[in-house]
Amino acid sequence: MKHLMGMALGATLATAAQAQETVVWWDFLSGGDGVRMKTLIDDFDAAHEGEITIDATTLEWGVPFYTKVQTSVAVGEAPDIMTYHASRIPLAVSQGLLQPITDADWEQMGLGQEDFAEATWNAVTVDGQQYAVPLDTHPIVLYYNRDLLKEAGRLNDDGTPMGLDSREGFEETMAALKDAGVEYPLGSVTADGNFMYRTIYSLMGQQDGELLTDGEFLAGDNAEKLQNVLTVLQEWTNNEWQSTYTDYPATVALFTSGEAAMMINGVWEVPTMKDLADEGRLFDWGAVELPVIFDHASTYADSHAFAIPANNGVDEGTAKRDAVLEVMSWISDNSLFWATAGHIPANSGVTASEEYSQMEPNATYSSLTQNMIFDPQSEFSGVAGPMFDVMSTYFVPTLNGEMDPAEAVEEIQYELNDM
């Protein structure tokens, strides 16, 4: 009898073990992002104990990640779910790397178009079909040192920099900071054209400029609009208002040391600032939407999103797909914690919450979602894509005062269209 009971118990345990779904996960999240996502994964596992568990692996960001995805899909060894940049989705769809997120999937997750900003939804949509679930928006913003701005007489009563509404006003602020003895009014990544692209594309957007129109790069007056941007940024360098040939880590160091009074950087540096401030090693700081240098507000953004690879057996109607959809919807619904990494949650229900409205500086700059622009939808666009590489070649010498803006635009236009 004891033997039969043991067999029955073993069968029950085996059934329970089989009932638990393991979701294989790949991401490219390191640093503060990685730490926070690990916490979310642990929280998910705890909330779904005995039902679903996530087996997560973090891979190298950029080209190595996307190359591995392409290879894994080709041989049928892709993960069940992965993080993806929205800007890379057109290329991924052309390569057959992603499964569509169907109407039935959205219904099962309790999410839909109304839960996301229009630009974010459009960024994961190709030919009317969605291929990912947006997790966040991660734009660039203007970080600033309130202490230095106050000393220069350029701090508003609400604690924001003066002159954010016009080129003239912003340049007055930079000039005043220089006159007050600040070495660099603005810290900029000027040794990496891939990062410069974010600022330059933002300022093109402020002129309603487009990189790609009907299959042609910089058509019509868009070349002129790009030249306008490069000319302004080169003038800032020539006036010694921004740092020259500065790589990413050095830019952050200039700002956190007080050598630069302001800095254009991604929202992902918010944890760096918060940690230093908590340790008593940082001045009074803030972050706000980019200044309006041309006609109206516009800011480059991208989104981290969740995608389901093709050729991985995560088919509709299966328990595996149900588990993957639960992972995506649960993390979306619980993405308030993800905002502590500086990102703006894509789920509008989260950003509309009272808790989010109390988060700073996130709540201050989250209004930029009304003005954000994503990469043009093209196989050449996206993080670490060929368009970035071409433009990067010319941005570095131009912003550092060693190449004429008109010549740079001519070369960029030729090379982009030659692709």
Tab-separated table of C-alpha atoms in Angstrom:
chain	number	residue	atom	x	y	z
A	1	MET	CA	0.000	0.000	0.000
A	2	LYS	CA	2.808	2.382	0.941
A	3	HIS	CA	4.414	1.554	-2.383
A	4	LEU	CA	1.222	2.448	-4.287
A	5	MET	CA	0.873	5.704	-2.324
A	6	GLY	CA	4.477	6.550	-3.164
A	7	MET	CA	3.816	5.916	-6.832
A	8	ALA	CA	0.715	8.104	-6.712
A	9	LEU	CA	2.604	10.881	-4.956
A	10	GLY	CA	5.398	10.650	-7.498
A	11	ALA	CA	2.915	10.866	-10.338
A	12	THR	CA	1.317	13.922	-8.762
A	13	LEU	CA	4.681	15.639	-8.368
A	14	ALA	CA	5.623	14.779	-11.905
A	15	THR	CA	2.373	16.247	-13.189
A	16	ALA	CA	2.964	19.407	-11.154
A	17	ALA	CA	6.494	19.680	-12.491
A	18	GLN	CA	5.234	19.302	-16.034
A	19	ALA	CA	2.595	21.971	-15.428
A	20	GLN	CA	5.224	24.605	-14.656
A	21	GLU	CA	6.363	26.441	-17.770
A	22	THR	CA	9.950	27.624	-18.078
A	23	VAL	CA	10.267	30.707	-20.259
A	24	VAL	CA	13.716	31.083	-21.834
A	25	TRP	CA	14.601	34.777	-21.883
A	26	TRP	CA	17.385	36.781	-23.540
A	27	ASP	CA	18.131	40.446	-22.897
A	28	PHE	CA	20.919	42.975	-23.503
A	29	LEU	CA	20.442	44.905	-20.263
A	30	SER	CA	23.487	45.723	-18.151
A	31	GLY	CA	24.328	48.196	-15.410
A	32	GLY	CA	21.396	49.761	-13.590
A	33	ASP	CA	19.015	48.441	-16.235
A	34	GLY	CA	20.188	44.901	-15.683
A	35	VAL	CA	19.914	45.098	-11.910
A	36	ARG	CA	16.354	46.386	-12.094
A	37	MET	CA	15.254	43.823	-14.654
A	38	LYS	CA	16.719	41.049	-12.531
A	39	THR	CA	14.572	42.296	-9.657
A	40	LEU	CA	11.472	42.317	-11.852
A	41	ILE	CA	12.210	38.775	-13.021
A	42	ASP	CA	12.625	37.604	-9.415
A	43	ASP	CA	9.355	39.303	-8.494
A	44	PHE	CA	7.611	37.645	-11.428
A	45	ASP	CA	8.914	34.220	-10.425
A	46	ALA	CA	7.746	34.752	-6.840
A	47	ALA	CA	4.282	35.816	-8.005
A	48	HIS	CA	4.002	32.778	-10.314
A	49	GLU	CA	5.643	30.137	-8.160
A	50	GLY	CA	4.770	26.654	-9.390
A	51	GLU	CA	3.285	28.039	-12.599
A	52	ILE	CA	5.897	29.929	-14.614
A	53	THR	CA	9.596	30.550	-14.110
A	54	ILE	CA	11.943	32.674	-16.222
A	55	ASP	CA	15.347	31.321	-17.256
A	56	ALA	CA	17.147	34.578	-18.091
A	57	THR	CA	20.424	35.207	-19.905
A	58	THR	CA	22.009	38.610	-20.541
A	59	LEU	CA	24.005	38.959	-23.759
A	60	GLU	CA	26.240	41.713	-25.128
A	61	TRP	CA	24.388	44.857	-26.260
A	62	GLY	CA	24.288	45.960	-29.890
A	63	VAL	CA	25.509	44.095	-32.954
A	64	PRO	CA	26.589	40.938	-31.016
A	65	PHE	CA	23.076	40.548	-29.569
A	66	TYR	CA	21.254	40.988	-32.864
A	67	THR	CA	23.692	38.744	-34.728
A	68	LYS	CA	23.118	35.968	-32.183
A	69	VAL	CA	19.345	36.376	-32.523
A	70	GLN	CA	19.581	36.029	-36.295
A	71	THR	CA	21.717	32.894	-36.011
A	72	SER	CA	19.533	31.314	-33.330
A	73	VAL	CA	16.348	31.820	-35.329
A	74	ALA	CA	17.966	30.276	-38.412
A	75	VAL	CA	18.818	27.057	-36.542
A	76	GLY	CA	15.645	26.901	-34.433
A	77	GLU	CA	17.353	27.625	-31.110
A	78	ALA	CA	15.949	31.066	-30.315
A	79	PRO	CA	14.671	31.926	-26.832
A	80	ASP	CA	10.978	32.076	-25.999
A	81	ILE	CA	11.101	35.836	-25.425
A	82	MET	CA	13.701	38.574	-25.819
A	83	THR	CA	14.182	42.285	-25.388
A	84	TYR	CA	14.400	44.249	-28.619
A	85	HIS	CA	14.860	47.867	-29.655
A	86	ALA	CA	11.808	49.207	-31.452
A	87	SER	CA	14.120	50.934	-33.930
A	88	ARG	CA	15.425	47.524	-35.096
A	89	ILE	CA	12.011	45.998	-35.780
A	90	PRO	CA	11.723	46.892	-39.517
A	91	LEU	CA	15.028	45.128	-40.195
A	92	ALA	CA	14.026	42.140	-38.054
A	93	VAL	CA	10.710	41.780	-39.895
A	94	SER	CA	12.469	41.894	-43.270
A	95	GLN	CA	14.764	39.114	-42.029
A	96	GLY	CA	11.847	37.009	-40.756
A	97	LEU	CA	13.133	37.037	-37.173
A	98	LEU	CA	9.961	37.951	-35.268
A	99	GLN	CA	6.502	36.515	-34.733
A	100	PRO	CA	3.577	38.927	-34.963
A	101	ILE	CA	1.758	39.895	-31.780
A	102	THR	CA	-1.787	39.057	-32.836
A	103	ASP	CA	-5.106	40.626	-31.886
A	104	ALA	CA	-5.788	37.544	-29.767
A	105	ASP	CA	-2.456	38.036	-27.983
A	106	TRP	CA	-3.265	41.664	-27.142
A	107	GLU	CA	-6.686	40.666	-25.873
A	108	GLN	CA	-5.212	37.928	-23.688
A	109	MET	CA	-2.665	40.368	-22.245
A	110	GLY	CA	-5.322	43.002	-21.572
A	111	LEU	CA	-3.319	45.545	-23.570
A	112	GLY	CA	-3.888	47.425	-26.801
A	113	GLN	CA	-3.169	50.504	-28.859
A	114	GLU	CA	-4.956	52.762	-26.379
A	115	ASP	CA	-2.397	51.838	-23.702
A	116	PHE	CA	0.579	53.341	-25.558
A	117	ALA	CA	1.629	56.674	-27.015
A	118	GLU	CA	0.974	56.855	-30.747
A	119	ALA	CA	4.667	57.150	-31.645
A	120	THR	CA	5.543	54.143	-29.488
A	121	TRP	CA	2.775	51.988	-30.950
A	122	ASN	CA	3.773	52.955	-34.487
A	123	ALA	CA	7.409	52.079	-33.735
A	124	VAL	CA	6.522	48.407	-33.163
A	125	THR	CA	4.134	48.273	-36.138
A	126	VAL	CA	5.109	47.245	-39.660
A	127	ASP	CA	2.471	47.184	-42.416
A	128	GLY	CA	-0.326	47.351	-39.855
A	129	GLN	CA	0.972	44.450	-37.753
A	130	GLN	CA	2.627	44.703	-34.331
A	131	TYR	CA	5.792	42.709	-33.654
A	132	ALA	CA	6.624	43.624	-30.050
A	133	VAL	CA	5.150	44.824	-26.766
A	134	PRO	CA	6.708	48.184	-25.771
A	135	LEU	CA	8.161	48.302	-22.259
A	136	ASP	CA	9.427	51.871	-22.134
A	137	THR	CA	10.490	55.015	-23.900
A	138	HIS	CA	14.122	55.949	-23.312
A	139	PRO	CA	14.804	59.392	-24.787
A	140	ILE	CA	17.650	61.802	-24.282
A	141	VAL	CA	17.182	64.705	-21.854
A	142	LEU	CA	19.045	67.739	-20.572
A	143	TYR	CA	20.665	67.193	-17.169
A	144	TYR	CA	21.589	70.340	-15.268
A	145	ASN	CA	23.420	71.595	-12.202
A	146	ARG	CA	21.125	73.965	-10.294
A	147	ASP	CA	23.978	75.337	-8.190
A	148	LEU	CA	26.013	76.529	-11.188
A	149	LEU	CA	22.962	77.906	-12.989
A	150	LYS	CA	21.952	79.855	-9.895
A	151	GLU	CA	25.444	81.335	-9.541
A	152	ALA	CA	25.275	82.419	-13.202
A	153	GLY	CA	21.831	83.982	-12.708
A	154	ARG	CA	20.194	81.549	-15.135
A	155	LEU	CA	17.915	79.489	-12.885
A	156	ASN	CA	14.132	79.888	-13.020
A	157	ASP	CA	12.022	80.079	-9.874
A	158	ASP	CA	10.821	76.519	-10.492
A	159	GLY	CA	14.420	75.269	-10.451
A	160	THR	CA	14.777	74.731	-14.221
A	161	PRO	CA	17.331	76.399	-16.518
A	162	MET	CA	16.404	79.676	-18.183
A	163	GLY	CA	16.200	79.850	-21.951
A	164	LEU	CA	14.796	76.415	-22.776
A	165	ASP	CA	12.209	77.826	-25.176
A	166	SER	CA	14.543	79.244	-27.849
A	167	ARG	CA	18.016	79.020	-29.355
A	168	GLU	CA	18.728	82.606	-28.294
A	169	GLY	CA	17.673	81.916	-24.722
A	170	PHE	CA	19.652	78.690	-24.428
A	171	GLU	CA	22.750	80.294	-25.895
A	172	GLU	CA	22.380	83.179	-23.423
A	173	THR	CA	22.412	80.589	-20.651
A	174	MET	CA	25.542	78.929	-22.009
A	175	ALA	CA	27.289	82.283	-22.450
A	176	ALA	CA	26.392	83.330	-18.899
A	177	LEU	CA	27.771	80.065	-17.528
A	178	LYS	CA	31.008	80.567	-19.484
A	179	ASP	CA	31.304	84.118	-18.172
A	180	ALA	CA	30.775	82.786	-14.646
A	181	GLY	CA	33.860	80.598	-15.013
A	182	VAL	CA	32.252	77.261	-15.866
A	183	GLU	CA	34.670	75.326	-18.082
A	184	TYR	CA	31.961	73.683	-20.203
A	185	PRO	CA	28.418	75.054	-20.100
A	186	LEU	CA	27.335	71.884	-21.936
A	187	GLY	CA	28.843	68.417	-21.723
A	188	SER	CA	28.283	66.538	-24.989
A	189	VAL	CA	29.377	63.177	-26.328
A	190	THR	CA	31.411	64.527	-29.251
A	191	ALA	CA	33.711	61.576	-29.907
A	192	ASP	CA	30.932	59.118	-30.750
A	193	GLY	CA	28.782	59.880	-33.767
A	194	ASN	CA	26.327	57.143	-32.897
A	195	PHE	CA	25.407	59.015	-29.742
A	196	MET	CA	25.498	62.421	-31.484
A	197	TYR	CA	22.830	61.074	-33.837
A	198	ARG	CA	20.290	61.245	-31.010
A	199	THR	CA	20.817	64.973	-30.484
A	200	ILE	CA	21.095	65.793	-34.183
A	201	TYR	CA	17.950	63.847	-35.098
A	202	SER	CA	16.075	65.599	-32.268
A	203	LEU	CA	17.017	68.999	-33.664
A	204	MET	CA	16.047	67.918	-37.180
A	205	GLY	CA	12.675	66.957	-35.743
A	206	GLN	CA	12.348	70.439	-34.289
A	207	GLN	CA	12.259	71.625	-37.922
A	208	ASP	CA	9.889	68.812	-39.007
A	209	GLY	CA	12.850	67.345	-40.840
A	210	GLU	CA	12.922	63.735	-42.013
A	211	LEU	CA	15.859	61.517	-42.808
A	212	LEU	CA	13.942	59.212	-45.133
A	213	THR	CA	11.128	60.251	-47.494
A	214	ASP	CA	9.607	57.836	-50.032
A	215	GLY	CA	12.732	55.727	-50.052
A	216	GLU	CA	15.170	58.645	-50.439
A	217	PHE	CA	17.455	59.918	-47.705
A	218	LEU	CA	17.547	63.692	-47.045
A	219	ALA	CA	15.200	64.498	-49.923
A	220	GLY	CA	13.991	68.027	-50.611
A	221	ASP	CA	14.884	70.556	-47.920
A	222	ASN	CA	15.815	67.901	-45.377
A	223	ALA	CA	19.492	68.193	-46.293
A	224	GLU	CA	19.267	71.899	-45.468
A	225	LYS	CA	17.648	71.100	-42.120
A	226	LEU	CA	20.450	68.698	-41.227
A	227	GLN	CA	22.991	71.345	-42.234
A	228	ASN	CA	21.205	73.829	-39.934
A	229	VAL	CA	21.695	71.466	-37.004
A	230	LEU	CA	25.351	70.759	-37.710
A	231	THR	CA	26.054	74.461	-38.128
A	232	VAL	CA	24.536	75.321	-34.733
A	233	LEU	CA	26.322	72.514	-32.921
A	234	GLN	CA	29.633	73.399	-34.548
A	235	GLU	CA	29.197	77.001	-33.419
A	236	TRP	CA	28.705	75.789	-29.859
A	237	THR	CA	32.014	73.953	-30.114
A	238	ASN	CA	33.790	76.947	-31.617
A	239	ASN	CA	32.463	79.145	-28.814
A	240	GLU	CA	33.830	76.632	-26.278
A	241	TRP	CA	30.338	76.111	-24.922
A	242	GLN	CA	30.562	72.332	-25.270
A	243	SER	CA	33.341	69.825	-24.803
A	244	THR	CA	35.318	68.503	-27.783
A	245	TYR	CA	36.260	64.909	-28.655
A	246	THR	CA	34.637	63.679	-25.471
A	247	ASP	CA	33.630	60.035	-25.190
A	248	TYR	CA	30.641	58.788	-23.230
A	249	PRO	CA	32.279	58.083	-19.842
A	250	ALA	CA	34.198	61.364	-19.962
A	251	THR	CA	30.990	63.287	-20.647
A	252	VAL	CA	29.322	61.823	-17.568
A	253	ALA	CA	32.462	62.577	-15.545
A	254	LEU	CA	32.526	66.212	-16.704
A	255	PHE	CA	28.973	66.695	-15.510
A	256	THR	CA	29.174	64.841	-12.207
A	257	SER	CA	32.433	66.622	-11.322
A	258	GLY	CA	30.863	70.039	-11.920
A	259	GLU	CA	33.142	70.899	-14.857
A	260	ALA	CA	30.103	70.900	-17.150
A	261	ALA	CA	26.956	72.693	-15.970
A	262	MET	CA	24.590	70.791	-18.274
A	263	MET	CA	24.709	67.508	-20.165
A	264	ILE	CA	22.705	65.916	-22.953
A	265	ASN	CA	22.396	62.221	-22.206
A	266	GLY	CA	19.952	59.361	-21.984
A	267	VAL	CA	17.435	58.943	-19.185
A	268	TRP	CA	19.321	55.766	-18.287
A	269	GLU	CA	21.864	57.927	-16.423
A	270	VAL	CA	19.226	58.934	-13.841
A	271	PRO	CA	20.269	56.042	-11.521
A	272	THR	CA	23.881	57.281	-11.670
A	273	MET	CA	22.798	60.724	-10.505
A	274	LYS	CA	20.483	59.386	-7.827
A	275	ASP	CA	23.129	57.064	-6.416
A	276	LEU	CA	25.721	59.839	-6.234
A	277	ALA	CA	23.208	62.211	-4.650
A	278	ASP	CA	22.200	59.596	-2.059
A	279	GLU	CA	25.873	59.225	-1.172
A	280	GLY	CA	26.211	63.003	-0.752
A	281	ARG	CA	28.625	63.213	-3.697
A	282	LEU	CA	26.533	65.281	-6.128
A	283	PHE	CA	25.220	68.819	-6.360
A	284	ASP	CA	21.551	69.802	-6.656
A	285	TRP	CA	20.585	68.411	-10.059
A	286	GLY	CA	17.626	67.947	-12.353
A	287	ALA	CA	16.663	66.717	-15.811
A	288	VAL	CA	14.252	68.193	-18.317
A	289	GLU	CA	13.190	67.909	-21.956
A	290	LEU	CA	15.695	69.193	-24.524
A	291	PRO	CA	15.624	72.942	-25.236
A	292	VAL	CA	13.787	74.196	-28.318
A	293	ILE	CA	16.579	75.346	-30.630
A	294	PHE	CA	14.473	75.607	-33.789
A	295	ASP	CA	10.675	75.684	-34.279
A	296	HIS	CA	9.120	73.430	-31.653
A	297	ALA	CA	9.905	70.703	-29.123
A	298	SER	CA	11.090	67.351	-30.490
A	299	THR	CA	13.175	64.616	-28.923
A	300	TYR	CA	14.654	61.416	-30.301
A	301	ALA	CA	13.517	58.292	-28.506
A	302	ASP	CA	13.657	54.538	-28.783
A	303	SER	CA	11.847	51.818	-26.875
A	304	HIS	CA	12.899	48.623	-25.203
A	305	ALA	CA	10.249	46.105	-26.142
A	306	PHE	CA	9.482	42.406	-25.742
A	307	ALA	CA	9.454	40.273	-28.871
A	308	ILE	CA	8.806	36.605	-29.653
A	309	PRO	CA	11.397	35.142	-32.041
A	310	ALA	CA	10.288	33.164	-35.081
A	311	ASN	CA	11.010	29.452	-35.427
A	312	ASN	CA	11.072	28.761	-31.682
A	313	GLY	CA	7.920	26.693	-31.126
A	314	VAL	CA	6.098	29.381	-29.146
A	315	ASP	CA	2.936	28.920	-31.165
A	316	GLU	CA	-0.553	30.305	-30.640
A	317	GLY	CA	-2.766	28.207	-28.416
A	318	THR	CA	0.113	26.534	-26.583
A	319	ALA	CA	0.864	26.687	-22.872
A	320	LYS	CA	4.284	28.101	-23.736
A	321	ARG	CA	2.777	31.063	-25.572
A	322	ASP	CA	0.319	31.653	-22.721
A	323	ALA	CA	3.310	31.825	-20.370
A	324	VAL	CA	5.198	34.244	-22.618
A	325	LEU	CA	2.154	36.521	-22.881
A	326	GLU	CA	1.817	36.477	-19.104
A	327	VAL	CA	5.466	37.503	-18.736
A	328	MET	CA	5.018	40.453	-21.110
A	329	SER	CA	1.735	41.679	-19.642
A	330	TRP	CA	2.824	41.269	-16.003
A	331	ILE	CA	6.074	43.201	-16.467
A	332	SER	CA	4.230	45.905	-18.415
A	333	ASP	CA	1.652	46.268	-15.628
A	334	ASN	CA	4.423	46.358	-13.025
A	335	SER	CA	6.804	48.658	-14.901
A	336	LEU	CA	6.659	51.444	-12.304
A	337	PHE	CA	9.795	49.910	-10.792
A	338	TRP	CA	11.434	49.949	-14.237
A	339	ALA	CA	11.008	53.728	-14.173
A	340	THR	CA	13.606	53.885	-11.379
A	341	ALA	CA	16.126	53.206	-14.178
A	342	GLY	CA	15.117	56.582	-15.623
A	343	HIS	CA	12.950	55.157	-18.396
A	344	ILE	CA	9.415	56.316	-19.102
A	345	PRO	CA	7.117	53.269	-18.902
A	346	ALA	CA	5.338	52.686	-22.203
A	347	ASN	CA	2.142	51.572	-20.445
A	348	SER	CA	0.085	54.764	-20.076
A	349	GLY	CA	-1.779	53.279	-17.131
A	350	VAL	CA	1.505	53.243	-15.209
A	351	THR	CA	2.554	56.786	-16.140
A	352	ALA	CA	-0.934	58.066	-15.224
A	353	SER	CA	-0.629	56.667	-11.700
A	354	GLU	CA	-0.233	58.816	-8.591
A	355	GLU	CA	2.973	56.957	-7.751
A	356	TYR	CA	4.578	57.898	-11.063
A	357	SER	CA	3.574	61.541	-10.697
A	358	GLN	CA	5.705	61.662	-7.547
A	359	MET	CA	8.822	60.266	-9.251
A	360	GLU	CA	11.445	62.870	-10.078
A	361	PRO	CA	12.926	63.797	-12.423
A	362	ASN	CA	10.874	61.289	-14.448
A	363	ALA	CA	7.581	63.124	-14.007
A	364	THR	CA	9.192	66.384	-15.149
A	365	TYR	CA	10.488	65.067	-18.461
A	366	SER	CA	7.755	62.500	-19.195
A	367	SER	CA	5.798	65.214	-21.044
A	368	LEU	CA	8.260	64.779	-23.912
A	369	THR	CA	6.345	61.662	-24.993
A	370	GLN	CA	4.031	64.110	-26.772
A	371	ASN	CA	7.000	65.398	-28.805
A	372	MET	CA	9.148	62.320	-29.347
A	373	ILE	CA	10.254	60.951	-32.681
A	374	PHE	CA	11.559	57.498	-33.503
A	375	ASP	CA	13.931	56.415	-36.245
A	376	PRO	CA	12.476	56.304	-39.756
A	377	GLN	CA	11.072	52.852	-40.416
A	378	SER	CA	13.732	51.319	-42.586
A	379	GLU	CA	15.949	48.265	-42.754
A	380	PHE	CA	18.894	50.662	-42.496
A	381	SER	CA	17.703	52.299	-39.270
A	382	GLY	CA	17.944	51.303	-35.666
A	383	VAL	CA	20.451	50.919	-32.874
A	384	ALA	CA	23.860	49.857	-34.206
A	385	GLY	CA	22.444	49.908	-37.731
A	386	PRO	CA	24.132	50.995	-40.982
A	387	MET	CA	22.483	54.436	-41.027
A	388	PHE	CA	24.034	55.200	-37.638
A	389	ASP	CA	27.457	54.150	-38.900
A	390	VAL	CA	27.386	56.273	-42.057
A	391	MET	CA	26.308	59.431	-40.271
A	392	SER	CA	28.702	58.869	-37.376
A	393	THR	CA	31.684	59.102	-39.730
A	394	TYR	CA	30.869	62.723	-40.543
A	395	PHE	CA	29.309	63.915	-37.306
A	396	VAL	CA	32.514	63.607	-35.284
A	397	PRO	CA	34.776	65.884	-37.396
A	398	THR	CA	31.939	68.344	-38.075
A	399	LEU	CA	30.919	68.879	-34.453
A	400	ASN	CA	34.549	69.225	-33.485
A	401	GLY	CA	35.075	72.018	-36.002
A	402	GLU	CA	37.181	70.120	-38.529
A	403	MET	CA	34.695	69.668	-41.375
A	404	ASP	CA	32.338	72.089	-43.084
A	405	PRO	CA	28.657	71.271	-42.320
A	406	ALA	CA	27.627	71.608	-45.959
A	407	GLU	CA	30.348	69.195	-47.069
A	408	ALA	CA	29.389	66.732	-44.346
A	409	VAL	CA	25.726	66.770	-45.388
A	410	GLU	CA	26.660	66.233	-49.041
A	411	GLU	CA	28.778	63.190	-48.156
A	412	ILE	CA	26.117	61.792	-45.795
A	413	GLN	CA	23.403	62.177	-48.418
A	414	TYR	CA	25.492	60.420	-51.051
A	415	GLU	CA	26.501	57.499	-48.825
A	416	LEU	CA	23.043	56.925	-47.364
A	417	ASN	CA	21.392	56.811	-50.750
A	418	ASP	CA	24.210	54.644	-52.092
A	419	MET	CA	23.257	51.964	-49.546
